[in-house]
GROMACS .gro file of C-alpha atoms in nm:
model
  224
    1MET     CA    1  -3.276   5.025  17.697
    2ILE     CA    2  -3.544   5.246  17.839
    3ALA     CA    3  -3.689   5.442  17.548
    4VAL     CA    4  -3.894   5.757  17.574
    5GLN     CA    5  -4.019   5.931  17.264
    6ASP     CA    6  -3.937   6.297  17.258
    7GLN     CA    7  -4.203   6.486  17.061
    8PRO     CA    8  -4.164   6.863  17.068
    9ALA     CA    9  -4.472   7.080  17.034
   10GLN     CA   10  -4.369   7.226  16.697
   11GLU     CA   11  -4.225   6.916  16.537
   12SER     CA   12  -4.343   6.558  16.522
   13TYR     CA   13  -4.154   6.243  16.437
   14PRO     CA   14  -4.293   5.925  16.287
   15PRO     CA   15  -4.292   5.619  16.514
   16SER     CA   16  -4.006   5.459  16.323
   17SER     CA   17  -3.777   5.760  16.360
   18GLY     CA   18  -3.875   5.871  16.713
   19LYS     CA   19  -3.593   6.017  16.915
   20GLN     CA   20  -3.491   5.804  17.209
   21ARG     CA   21  -3.333   5.920  17.530
   22SER     CA   22  -3.081   5.725  17.729
   23LEU     CA   23  -3.112   5.645  18.099
   24HIS     CA   24  -2.866   5.925  18.172
   25GLN     CA   25  -3.088   6.175  17.991
   26ILE     CA   26  -3.402   6.046  18.161
   27LEU     CA   27  -3.238   6.105  18.500
   28GLY     CA   28  -3.174   6.468  18.407
   29GLY     CA   29  -2.839   6.445  18.228
   30GLY     CA   30  -2.658   6.657  18.490
   31MET     CA   31  -2.429   6.592  18.781
   32LEU     CA   32  -2.704   6.410  18.972
   33ALA     CA   33  -2.739   6.159  18.688
   34ASP     CA   34  -2.361   6.116  18.678
   35VAL     CA   35  -2.356   6.039  19.050
   36ILE     CA   36  -2.648   5.795  19.033
   37LEU     CA   37  -2.496   5.609  18.736
   38TRP     CA   38  -2.147   5.600  18.894
   39ARG     CA   39  -1.990   5.823  18.629
   40LYS     CA   40  -1.843   6.022  18.918
   41LYS     CA   41  -1.727   5.724  19.120
   42ASN     CA   42  -1.547   5.925  19.387
   43VAL     CA   43  -1.861   6.124  19.469
   44THR     CA   44  -2.085   5.817  19.466
   45VAL     CA   45  -1.849   5.614  19.684
   46GLY     CA   46  -1.814   5.911  19.919
   47ILE     CA   47  -2.193   5.935  19.956
   48LEU     CA   48  -2.225   5.562  20.023
   49ILE     CA   49  -1.945   5.575  20.282
   50GLY     CA   50  -2.108   5.876  20.445
   51VAL     CA   51  -2.444   5.698  20.456
   52LEU     CA   52  -2.282   5.386  20.604
   53ALA     CA   53  -2.095   5.595  20.863
   54SER     CA   54  -2.409   5.782  20.962
   55TRP     CA   55  -2.600   5.454  20.992
   56ILE     CA   56  -2.330   5.313  21.222
   57ILE     CA   57  -2.324   5.633  21.430
   58PHE     CA   58  -2.699   5.664  21.473
   59GLU     CA   59  -2.817   5.302  21.466
   60VAL     CA   60  -2.523   5.102  21.603
   61ALA     CA   61  -2.352   5.349  21.837
   62GLY     CA   62  -2.684   5.496  21.949
   63TYR     CA   63  -2.601   5.863  21.897
   64THR     CA   64  -2.881   6.112  21.849
   65LEU     CA   65  -2.860   6.401  21.604
   66LEU     CA   66  -2.841   6.659  21.884
   67SER     CA   67  -2.565   6.478  22.072
   68LEU     CA   68  -2.363   6.422  21.753
   69VAL     CA   69  -2.389   6.786  21.640
   70SER     CA   70  -2.303   6.908  21.990
   71ASN     CA   71  -1.995   6.685  22.016
   72VAL     CA   72  -1.872   6.777  21.667
   73LEU     CA   73  -1.915   7.150  21.732
   74LEU     CA   74  -1.747   7.119  22.072
   75LEU     CA   75  -1.450   6.943  21.915
   76LEU     CA   76  -1.432   7.195  21.631
   77ILE     CA   77  -1.440   7.510  21.845
   78SER     CA   78  -1.195   7.355  22.093
   79ILE     CA   79  -0.943   7.284  21.816
   80LEU     CA   80  -0.984   7.633  21.668
   81PHE     CA   81  -0.957   7.799  22.008
   82VAL     CA   82  -0.639   7.611  22.101
   83TRP     CA   83  -0.498   7.676  21.753
   84ALA     CA   84  -0.565   8.051  21.782
   85LYS     CA   85  -0.412   8.074  22.132
   86ALA     CA   86  -0.107   7.874  22.025
   87ALA     CA   87  -0.064   8.099  21.721
   88GLU     CA   88  -0.055   8.404  21.948
   89VAL     CA   89   0.209   8.250  22.172
   90LEU     CA   90   0.423   8.116  21.886
   91ASN     CA   91   0.373   8.425  21.671
   92ARG     CA   92   0.208   8.221  21.397
   93PRO     CA   93  -0.086   8.312  21.171
   94PRO     CA   94  -0.432   8.233  21.312
   95PRO     CA   95  -0.657   7.963  21.167
   96PRO     CA   96  -0.752   8.046  20.805
   97ILE     CA   97  -1.126   8.089  20.866
   98PRO     CA   98  -1.320   8.313  20.624
   99GLU     CA   99  -1.555   8.572  20.760
  100MET     CA  100  -1.903   8.424  20.772
  101TYR     CA  101  -2.216   8.634  20.750
  102LEU     CA  102  -2.554   8.640  20.577
  103THR     CA  103  -2.635   8.913  20.331
  104GLU     CA  104  -2.979   9.064  20.296
  105GLU     CA  105  -3.004   8.919  19.946
  106MET     CA  106  -2.947   8.565  20.074
  107ILE     CA  107  -3.208   8.616  20.347
  108HIS     CA  108  -3.463   8.751  20.098
  109GLU     CA  109  -3.403   8.461  19.858
  110ALA     CA  110  -3.446   8.204  20.137
  111SER     CA  111  -3.757   8.383  20.259
  112ASP     CA  112  -3.910   8.394  19.909
  113PHE     CA  113  -3.832   8.024  19.858
  114CYS     CA  114  -3.995   7.924  20.188
  115GLN     CA  115  -4.294   8.152  20.126
  116PHE     CA  116  -4.355   8.012  19.776
  117HIS     CA  117  -4.355   7.648  19.884
  118ALA     CA  118  -4.548   7.717  20.205
  119ASN     CA  119  -4.820   7.893  20.003
  120LYS     CA  120  -4.839   7.597  19.762
  121ILE     CA  121  -4.887   7.356  20.053
  122LEU     CA  122  -5.148   7.580  20.216
  123SER     CA  123  -5.331   7.621  19.884
  124ALA     CA  124  -5.340   7.244  19.831
  125PHE     CA  125  -5.465   7.195  20.189
  126ASN     CA  126  -5.736   7.456  20.131
  127ASP     CA  127  -5.850   7.286  19.808
  128ILE     CA  128  -5.871   6.950  19.985
  129ALA     CA  129  -6.050   7.090  20.290
  130GLN     CA  130  -6.314   7.255  20.069
  131GLY     CA  131  -6.353   6.951  19.842
  132LYS     CA  132  -6.236   7.132  19.529
  133ASP     CA  133  -5.976   6.879  19.413
  134SER     CA  134  -6.080   6.516  19.458
  135LYS     CA  135  -5.785   6.382  19.259
  136LEU     CA  136  -5.536   6.564  19.482
  137PHE     CA  137  -5.714   6.434  19.792
  138TYR     CA  138  -5.697   6.071  19.680
  139SER     CA  139  -5.332   6.109  19.574
  140ILE     CA  140  -5.226   6.259  19.907
  141ALA     CA  141  -5.438   6.010  20.102
  142MET     CA  142  -5.270   5.718  19.922
  143CYS     CA  143  -4.925   5.868  19.983
  144LEU     CA  144  -4.999   5.919  20.354
  145LEU     CA  145  -5.139   5.566  20.384
  146LEU     CA  146  -4.830   5.426  20.213
  147ALA     CA  147  -4.603   5.633  20.439
  148SER     CA  148  -4.792   5.512  20.745
  149THR     CA  149  -4.759   5.150  20.637
  150ILE     CA  150  -4.386   5.186  20.568
  151GLY     CA  151  -4.340   5.373  20.896
  152ARG     CA  152  -4.476   5.074  21.088
  153LEU     CA  153  -4.224   4.846  20.918
  154ALA     CA  154  -3.911   5.063  20.947
  155ASP     CA  155  -3.799   5.380  21.122
  156ILE     CA  156  -3.721   5.696  20.927
  157LEU     CA  157  -3.343   5.660  20.953
  158THR     CA  158  -3.333   5.304  20.820
  159LEU     CA  159  -3.577   5.401  20.545
  160SER     CA  160  -3.362   5.699  20.445
  161TYR     CA  161  -3.043   5.493  20.435
  162THR     CA  162  -3.212   5.217  20.235
  163SER     CA  163  -3.355   5.469  19.988
  164VAL     CA  164  -3.016   5.631  19.927
  165VAL     CA  165  -2.849   5.292  19.873
  166LEU     CA  166  -3.123   5.184  19.630
  167ILE     CA  167  -3.103   5.511  19.436
  168LEU     CA  168  -2.725   5.473  19.399
  169THR     CA  169  -2.728   5.104  19.304
  170VAL     CA  170  -3.045   5.007  19.114
  171PRO     CA  171  -3.014   5.256  18.822
  172ALA     CA  172  -2.643   5.178  18.786
  173LEU     CA  173  -2.707   4.803  18.778
  174TYR     CA  174  -2.986   4.854  18.526
  175GLY     CA  175  -2.759   5.065  18.307
  176LYS     CA  176  -2.499   4.788  18.314
  177TYR     CA  177  -2.736   4.498  18.246
  178GLU     CA  178  -3.015   4.684  18.067
  179ASP     CA  179  -3.034   4.444  17.768
  180GLY     CA  180  -3.091   4.139  17.988
  181VAL     CA  181  -3.333   4.325  18.215
  182ASP     CA  182  -3.533   4.450  17.917
  183ARG     CA  183  -3.557   4.097  17.776
  184CYS     CA  184  -3.681   3.965  18.110
  185VAL     CA  185  -3.933   4.248  18.146
  186LYS     CA  186  -4.056   4.190  17.790
  187THR     CA  187  -4.097   3.818  17.857
  188VAL     CA  188  -4.285   3.881  18.181
  189HIS     CA  189  -4.504   4.138  18.007
  190MET     CA  190  -4.593   3.890  17.733
  191GLU     CA  191  -4.674   3.623  17.993
  192VAL     CA  192  -4.898   3.865  18.184
  193GLN     CA  193  -5.079   3.962  17.863
  194MET     CA  194  -5.129   3.595  17.776
  195TYR     CA  195  -5.277   3.515  18.118
  196GLN     CA  196  -5.487   3.829  18.098
  197ARG     CA  197  -5.635   3.717  17.766
  198VAL     CA  198  -5.702   3.368  17.902
  199TYR     CA  199  -5.866   3.513  18.212
  200SER     CA  200  -6.076   3.754  18.005
  201GLU     CA  201  -6.196   3.475  17.775
  202SER     CA  202  -6.275   3.247  18.070
  203PHE     CA  203  -6.461   3.523  18.250
  204SER     CA  204  -6.656   3.608  17.933
  205ASN     CA  205  -6.759   3.245  17.884
  206TYR     CA  206  -6.857   3.214  18.249
  207TYR     CA  207  -7.057   3.537  18.231
  208ILE     CA  208  -7.242   3.415  17.920
  209GLN     CA  209  -7.325   3.081  18.085
  210VAL     CA  210  -7.450   3.252  18.401
  211LYS     CA  211  -7.660   3.492  18.194
  212LYS     CA  212  -7.812   3.202  17.999
  213TRP     CA  213  -7.884   3.017  18.324
  214ILE     CA  214  -8.057   3.325  18.471
  215LEU     CA  215  -8.268   3.369  18.156
  216LEU     CA  216  -8.359   3.001  18.163
  217LYS     CA  217  -8.470   3.026  18.526
  218LYS     CA  218  -8.676   3.334  18.448
  219ASN     CA  219  -8.849   3.152  18.160
  220LEU     CA  220  -8.924   2.850  18.377
  221LEU     CA  221  -9.071   3.070  18.650
  222ALA     CA  222  -9.276   3.258  18.390
  223ASP     CA  223  -9.420   2.930  18.256
  224VAL     CA  224  -9.519   2.820  18.606
   0.00000   0.00000   0.00000
């Protein structure tokens, strides 16, 4: 099981009695964790079916986002329009559609949210442009380089679908077979440490021999 020691600022635990968090708690412990770990199977299956359907629509059928949205909206307003006209003729109630509008509070909240994140991005860009934050520059440069490399291998839609499928399958499979996975990871880690020690010892011996050889050459040249 993945173990993470939880050490609050005002209280410390000895290593032997450290609190451990489960995978569900590490993922946030909320509804998102339940969906990722298949504790809400209907929601998870619905998301996977939606992702598969969208992949078929966009990749196989060749629809674009604009054409799909336009066709769906055209079908929706046509059905509602015919329903409303038929209700007038047949003396039936109209379609049960709630009144939709945006309040000033909702607009202000959305504006504040966009302004906050836009200012953070602009502030980070300003720090990088003026050379104030080297660590941030290297981090963003690596992320952009990685994104560029991945973008050459797969388009954004395929990458998005693959990411969603991995997020909804890998943690769940780990949670189901965590004992076996942890044993394999521990074994691999021990093997890597063993080879690292062997490599370090070999490199040290080689370095000592080269250093002795250089000193010997220097002494011979000095005698000449």
